Short mmCIF file of C-alpha atoms and ligand atoms in Angstrom, two decimals:
data_model
loop_
_atom_site.label_atom_id
_atom_site.label_comp_id
_atom_site.label_asym_id
_atom_site.label_seq_id
_atom_site.Cartn_x
_atom_site.Cartn_y
_atom_site.Cartn_z
CA UNK A 14 20.10 -3.99 -13.61
CA UNK A 15 18.58 -7.46 -13.39
CA UNK A 16 17.15 -8.55 -10.05
CA UNK A 17 19.53 -11.49 -10.02
CA UNK A 18 22.46 -9.02 -10.29
CA UNK A 19 21.01 -6.88 -7.52
CA UNK A 20 21.05 -10.03 -5.39
CA UNK A 21 24.71 -10.66 -6.24
CA UNK A 22 25.67 -7.08 -5.45
CA UNK A 23 24.02 -7.20 -2.03
CA UNK A 24 25.14 -10.75 -1.32
CA UNK A 25 21.46 -11.50 -0.98
CA UNK A 26 19.48 -14.66 -1.22
CA UNK A 27 16.43 -14.85 -3.48
CA UNK A 28 13.91 -16.54 -1.21
CA UNK A 29 10.74 -16.07 -3.28
CA UNK A 30 9.53 -15.02 -6.71
CA UNK A 31 12.38 -16.77 -8.45
CA UNK A 32 10.51 -16.51 -11.76
CA UNK A 33 10.95 -12.73 -11.69
CA UNK A 34 14.70 -12.65 -11.18
CA UNK A 35 15.62 -11.85 -14.80
CA UNK A 36 13.52 -8.69 -14.73
CA UNK A 37 15.31 -5.33 -15.14
CA UNK A 38 14.88 -2.77 -12.36
CA UNK A 39 15.89 0.89 -12.44
CA UNK A 40 14.24 2.73 -9.62
CA UNK A 41 14.19 2.13 -5.86
CA UNK A 42 12.27 3.28 -2.79
CA UNK A 43 13.47 2.54 0.74
CA UNK A 44 11.39 2.90 3.91
CA UNK A 45 10.10 1.09 6.95
CA UNK A 46 6.84 3.05 6.99
CA UNK A 47 4.31 1.66 4.57
CA UNK A 48 2.08 4.74 4.46
CA UNK A 49 5.10 6.80 3.49
CA UNK A 50 5.76 4.40 0.66
CA UNK A 51 2.15 4.72 -0.44
CA UNK A 52 2.28 8.50 -0.19
CA UNK A 53 5.62 9.17 -1.81
CA UNK A 54 6.51 6.30 -4.15
CA UNK A 55 5.87 6.95 -7.84
CA UNK A 56 6.93 4.23 -10.24
CA UNK A 57 9.78 2.52 -8.47
CA UNK A 58 10.26 -1.20 -9.13
CA UNK A 59 12.03 -2.13 -5.91
CA UNK A 60 11.13 -1.65 -2.26
CA UNK A 61 13.87 -1.88 0.37
CA UNK A 62 12.81 -2.30 3.98
CA UNK A 63 13.87 -3.60 7.35
CA UNK A 64 10.31 -4.67 7.88
CA UNK A 65 9.38 -8.32 7.62
CA UNK A 66 5.63 -8.76 7.35
CA UNK A 67 3.08 -9.45 4.62
CA UNK A 68 2.11 -5.76 4.44
CA UNK A 69 5.43 -5.11 2.79
CA UNK A 70 4.41 -7.40 -0.06
CA UNK A 71 0.89 -5.94 -0.17
CA UNK A 72 2.36 -2.46 -0.47
CA UNK A 73 4.79 -3.50 -3.20
CA UNK A 74 2.04 -5.33 -5.09
CA UNK A 75 -0.30 -2.37 -4.82
CA UNK A 76 2.34 -0.16 -6.43
CA UNK A 77 3.20 -2.76 -9.11
CA UNK A 78 6.76 -3.23 -7.87
CA UNK A 79 8.68 -6.35 -8.87
CA UNK A 80 11.09 -6.81 -6.01
CA UNK A 81 11.36 -6.40 -2.25
CA UNK A 82 14.65 -6.45 -0.38
CA UNK A 83 14.72 -7.23 3.33
CA UNK A 84 17.79 -5.71 4.97
CA UNK A 85 19.50 -6.16 8.36
CA UNK A 86 19.26 -9.94 8.09
CA UNK A 87 15.48 -9.99 8.48
CA UNK A 88 14.17 -13.41 7.52
CA UNK A 89 11.19 -13.66 5.18
CA UNK A 90 8.22 -15.30 6.89
CA UNK A 91 6.18 -18.04 5.18
CA UNK A 92 3.39 -15.48 4.62
CA UNK A 93 5.81 -13.22 2.79
CA UNK A 94 7.19 -16.02 0.67
CA UNK A 95 3.82 -17.40 -0.42
CA UNK A 96 2.42 -13.94 -1.15
CA UNK A 97 5.53 -13.03 -3.19
CA UNK A 98 5.29 -16.23 -5.21
CA UNK A 99 1.62 -15.58 -5.83
CA UNK A 100 2.22 -11.99 -6.93
CA UNK A 101 5.37 -12.67 -8.92
CA UNK A 102 7.45 -10.42 -6.72
CA UNK A 103 11.07 -11.37 -6.07
CA UNK A 104 12.02 -11.36 -2.40
CA UNK A 105 15.69 -10.82 -1.53
CA UNK A 106 17.19 -11.02 1.93
CA UNK A 107 20.54 -9.51 2.82
CA UNK A 108 22.52 -9.06 6.01
CA UNK A 109 23.51 -5.55 4.95
CA UNK A 110 21.95 -2.56 6.65
CA UNK A 111 19.57 -0.23 4.85
CA UNK A 112 22.20 2.48 4.32
CA UNK A 113 24.81 0.14 2.90
CA UNK A 114 22.35 -1.66 0.64
CA UNK A 115 21.07 1.66 -0.70
CA UNK A 116 24.59 3.00 -1.11
CA UNK A 117 25.77 0.04 -3.13
CA UNK A 118 22.75 0.23 -5.43
CA UNK A 119 23.07 4.00 -5.83
CA UNK A 120 26.67 3.53 -6.98
CA UNK A 121 25.37 1.25 -9.71
CA UNK A 122 23.09 4.03 -10.96
CA UNK A 123 19.87 2.66 -9.59
CA UNK A 124 18.01 5.86 -8.96
CA UNK A 125 15.36 7.31 -6.72
CA UNK A 126 12.32 8.44 -8.64
CA UNK A 127 12.84 11.75 -10.36
CA UNK A 128 9.24 12.28 -11.42
CA UNK A 129 8.21 14.09 -8.27
CA UNK A 130 4.65 14.97 -9.17
CA UNK A 131 2.20 16.54 -6.71
CA UNK B 29 -25.55 7.16 -13.30
CA UNK B 30 -24.77 4.28 -15.61
CA UNK B 31 -26.60 0.96 -15.45
CA UNK B 32 -23.73 -1.45 -15.94
CA UNK B 33 -22.18 -1.01 -12.54
CA UNK B 34 -20.20 -3.54 -10.54
CA UNK B 35 -21.17 -3.97 -6.90
CA UNK B 36 -18.79 -5.58 -4.42
CA UNK B 37 -18.85 -6.11 -0.67
CA UNK B 38 -16.02 -7.28 1.53
CA UNK B 39 -15.69 -8.25 5.16
CA UNK B 40 -12.50 -6.77 6.54
CA UNK B 41 -11.25 -8.84 9.44
CA UNK B 42 -9.86 -6.92 12.43
CA UNK B 43 -6.28 -7.35 13.61
CA UNK B 44 -5.45 -9.85 10.89
CA UNK B 45 -2.34 -8.68 9.08
CA UNK B 46 -2.19 -11.57 6.67
CA UNK B 47 -5.54 -10.88 5.02
CA UNK B 48 -5.31 -7.10 5.46
CA UNK B 49 -5.21 -5.47 2.04
CA UNK B 50 -6.85 -8.31 0.14
CA UNK B 51 -10.06 -6.37 -0.58
CA UNK B 52 -8.29 -3.40 -2.13
CA UNK B 53 -6.13 -5.80 -4.05
CA UNK B 54 -9.17 -7.50 -5.52
CA UNK B 55 -10.68 -4.16 -6.52
CA UNK B 56 -7.42 -3.23 -8.16
CA UNK B 57 -7.53 -6.40 -10.24
CA UNK B 58 -11.08 -5.70 -11.38
CA UNK B 59 -10.25 -2.12 -12.37
CA UNK B 60 -7.32 -3.42 -14.37
CA UNK B 61 -9.61 -5.81 -16.22
CA UNK B 62 -11.96 -2.93 -16.93
CA UNK B 63 -9.07 -1.12 -18.58
CA UNK B 64 -9.03 1.87 -16.23
CA UNK B 65 -5.96 4.13 -16.47
CA UNK B 66 -3.12 2.66 -14.32
CA UNK B 67 -2.46 5.96 -12.53
CA UNK B 68 -6.11 6.23 -11.56
CA UNK B 69 -6.12 2.60 -10.43
CA UNK B 70 -3.12 3.29 -8.25
CA UNK B 71 -4.82 6.20 -6.47
CA UNK B 72 -7.93 4.14 -5.87
CA UNK B 73 -5.97 1.11 -4.68
CA UNK B 74 -3.82 3.16 -2.29
CA UNK B 75 -6.78 5.04 -0.82
CA UNK B 76 -8.84 1.91 -0.31
CA UNK B 77 -5.88 0.02 1.10
CA UNK B 78 -5.23 2.73 3.68
CA UNK B 79 -8.88 2.64 4.69
CA UNK B 80 -8.85 -1.12 4.89
CA UNK B 81 -5.73 -1.13 7.06
CA UNK B 82 -7.23 1.51 9.34
CA UNK B 83 -10.26 -0.71 9.94
CA UNK B 84 -7.96 -3.66 10.62
CA UNK B 85 -5.78 -1.72 13.06
CA UNK B 86 -7.99 0.89 14.69
CA UNK B 87 -11.52 -0.48 14.49
CA UNK B 88 -11.37 -4.27 14.89
CA UNK B 89 -12.47 -4.74 11.31
CA UNK B 90 -15.39 -3.52 9.22
CA UNK B 91 -17.02 -3.66 5.83
CA UNK B 92 -16.04 -2.29 2.46
CA UNK B 93 -18.73 -1.61 -0.14
CA UNK B 94 -17.56 -0.78 -3.62
CA UNK B 95 -19.58 0.37 -6.63
CA UNK B 96 -17.93 0.78 -9.97
CA UNK B 97 -19.79 2.90 -12.50
CA UNK B 98 -18.85 3.83 -16.02
CA UNK B 99 -17.40 7.16 -14.96
CA UNK B 100 -16.37 6.66 -11.32
CA UNK B 101 -15.87 4.39 -8.35
CA UNK B 102 -17.53 4.80 -4.97
CA UNK B 103 -16.01 3.18 -1.91
CA UNK B 104 -17.75 3.08 1.45
CA UNK B 105 -15.88 1.83 4.51
CA UNK B 106 -18.01 1.14 7.56
CA UNK B 107 -16.86 0.04 10.95
CA UNK B 108 -18.35 -0.15 14.43
CA UNK B 109 -15.05 0.50 16.19
CA UNK B 110 -14.26 3.06 18.83
CA UNK B 111 -14.56 6.02 16.49
CA UNK B 112 -12.39 9.11 16.13
CA UNK B 113 -12.61 11.81 18.74
CA UNK B 114 -10.98 14.67 16.87
CA UNK B 115 -11.41 14.14 13.14
CA UNK B 116 -9.55 17.32 12.19
CA UNK B 117 -6.54 16.16 14.18
CA UNK B 118 -6.72 12.64 12.77
CA UNK B 119 -6.65 14.08 9.25
CA UNK B 120 -3.31 15.84 9.91
CA UNK B 121 -0.21 14.32 8.35
CA UNK B 122 1.86 12.62 11.02
CA UNK B 123 -0.89 12.24 13.61
CA UNK B 124 -1.24 8.67 14.81
CA UNK B 125 -2.38 6.83 17.90
CA UNK B 126 -0.85 3.55 16.70
CA UNK B 127 0.77 1.52 19.47
CA UNK B 128 4.42 0.58 19.57
CA UNK B 129 3.67 -2.96 18.39
CA UNK B 130 1.62 -1.63 15.45
CA UNK B 131 4.45 0.76 14.56
CA UNK B 132 6.82 -2.17 14.48
CA UNK B 133 4.67 -3.60 11.70
CA UNK B 134 5.33 -0.52 9.59
CA UNK B 135 2.18 1.44 10.33
CA UNK B 136 1.68 4.61 12.30
CA UNK B 137 3.20 7.23 10.01
CA UNK B 138 -0.05 9.12 10.36
CA UNK B 139 -0.30 9.30 6.59
CA UNK B 140 -3.24 6.98 5.95
CA UNK B 141 -6.17 9.40 6.18
CA UNK B 142 -4.28 12.23 4.42
CA UNK B 143 -3.38 9.77 1.63
CA UNK B 144 -7.01 8.75 1.29
CA UNK B 145 -8.14 12.33 1.02
CA UNK B 146 -5.41 13.26 -1.44
CA UNK B 147 -6.19 10.35 -3.73
CA UNK B 148 -9.97 10.87 -3.71
CA UNK B 149 -12.04 13.29 -5.76
CA UNK B 150 -14.61 13.25 -2.98
CA UNK B 151 -13.91 12.28 0.61
CA UNK B 152 -16.33 12.26 3.54
CA UNK B 153 -15.61 11.01 7.03
CA UNK B 154 -18.20 10.61 9.73
CA UNK B 155 -17.29 9.27 13.11
CA UNK B 156 -18.85 8.97 16.51
CA UNK B 157 -16.91 7.94 19.57
CA UNK B 158 -18.03 4.52 20.80
CA UNK B 159 -20.15 3.96 17.69
CA UNK B 160 -17.82 3.76 14.72
CA UNK B 161 -16.57 5.41 11.59
CA UNK B 162 -17.90 5.65 8.04
CA UNK B 163 -15.80 6.89 5.17
CA UNK B 164 -17.10 7.58 1.68
CA UNK B 165 -14.67 8.14 -1.13
CA UNK B 166 -15.21 8.51 -4.82
CA UNK B 167 -12.78 8.82 -7.69
CA UNK B 168 -13.64 9.83 -11.22
CA UNK B 169 -12.37 7.98 -14.25
CA UNK B 170 -10.97 10.48 -16.73
CA UNK B 171 -12.96 10.81 -20.00
N1 ATP C 210 -11.45 3.44 11.30
C1 ATP C 210 -10.92 4.08 12.36
N2 ATP C 210 -11.46 3.89 13.60
C2 ATP C 210 -10.92 4.52 14.68
N3 ATP C 210 -9.87 5.36 14.61
C3 ATP C 210 -9.31 5.60 13.42
C4 ATP C 210 -9.80 4.97 12.22
N4 ATP C 210 -9.05 5.40 11.19
C5 ATP C 210 -8.14 6.25 11.68
N5 ATP C 210 -8.29 6.38 13.04
C6 ATP C 210 -7.52 7.27 13.93
O1 ATP C 210 -6.93 8.31 13.16
C7 ATP C 210 -5.49 8.28 13.30
C8 ATP C 210 -4.84 8.70 12.01
O2 ATP C 210 -5.10 7.72 10.99
P1 ATP C 210 -4.05 7.55 9.79
O3 ATP C 210 -4.53 6.45 8.93
O4 ATP C 210 -3.86 8.89 9.15
O5 ATP C 210 -2.70 7.17 10.52
P2 ATP C 210 -2.27 5.78 11.17
O6 ATP C 210 -3.23 4.71 10.77
O7 ATP C 210 -2.10 5.98 12.62
O8 ATP C 210 -0.86 5.53 10.51
P3 ATP C 210 -0.57 5.11 8.98
O9 ATP C 210 -1.88 5.11 8.27
O10 ATP C 210 0.37 6.13 8.44
O11 ATP C 210 0.05 3.77 9.05
C9 ATP C 210 -5.18 6.87 13.76
O12 ATP C 210 -3.95 6.80 14.45
C10 ATP C 210 -6.38 6.55 14.65
O13 ATP C 210 -6.24 7.16 15.92
MG1 MG C 211 -3.72 4.43 8.77
#
């Protein structure tokens, strides 16, 4: 699914990284704990979180993800927006909660990573 | 080892969550340019990032010294923070002394040090309470 369609599905606004919005994504990781993301993520392209700070973008960038989604109506700070633009990472914000956002995406066959190595 | 090594040093600023992670990010970019295997780069980047964040959060900042050789990378993280009293405990998954406000930033899973160890081929931690902590990690490049 294209990032722009993910945004539509979640009724989300694309607040940064507009240039990336046509990119296809298939695999999602959701967490508010960045070390857990770093420990358990494999090759997901999207990071969903209720966290709104630059470390979210750093974590996504480190793992070569293309999109972050801020749930629960969290606003993206200026730091987040400028870092996303710099890194070419799309930043979406939605009022939906984490569970609902994940549920909607799961229904559209966006999957968790199956390649559970190590 | 090899002669054509890259030497890098970074100041890691304490308690600054905007710059936190920039050193590991830069190293990642350099490794990419050098054509290192993406999976190996990811391990290195994650391990160094965790170490960098720990210095930012727990030690009031520090220094990162990175040497890239033909066959491996060596990363040394040095801080003069408060040190770690019980290293064995700190190395356990889930152990964290992060404050509530730090947890609200998304840290404090207690996974940083275990991640660093898991993603390193060699991992050494030395710490003295009141003096600081030094971590040495190295990762081999396959082939
Ligand atoms: N450089 C350091 N100086 C002082 N104490 C440290 C340092 N690094 C780690 N610690 C101590 O070791 C504990 C465990 O570190 P670890 O990185 O595993 O978890 P964390 O930083 O608390 O949480 P996470 O990394 O999952 O966000 C920390 O909570 C802290 O008490
Ligand atoms: Mg840590």
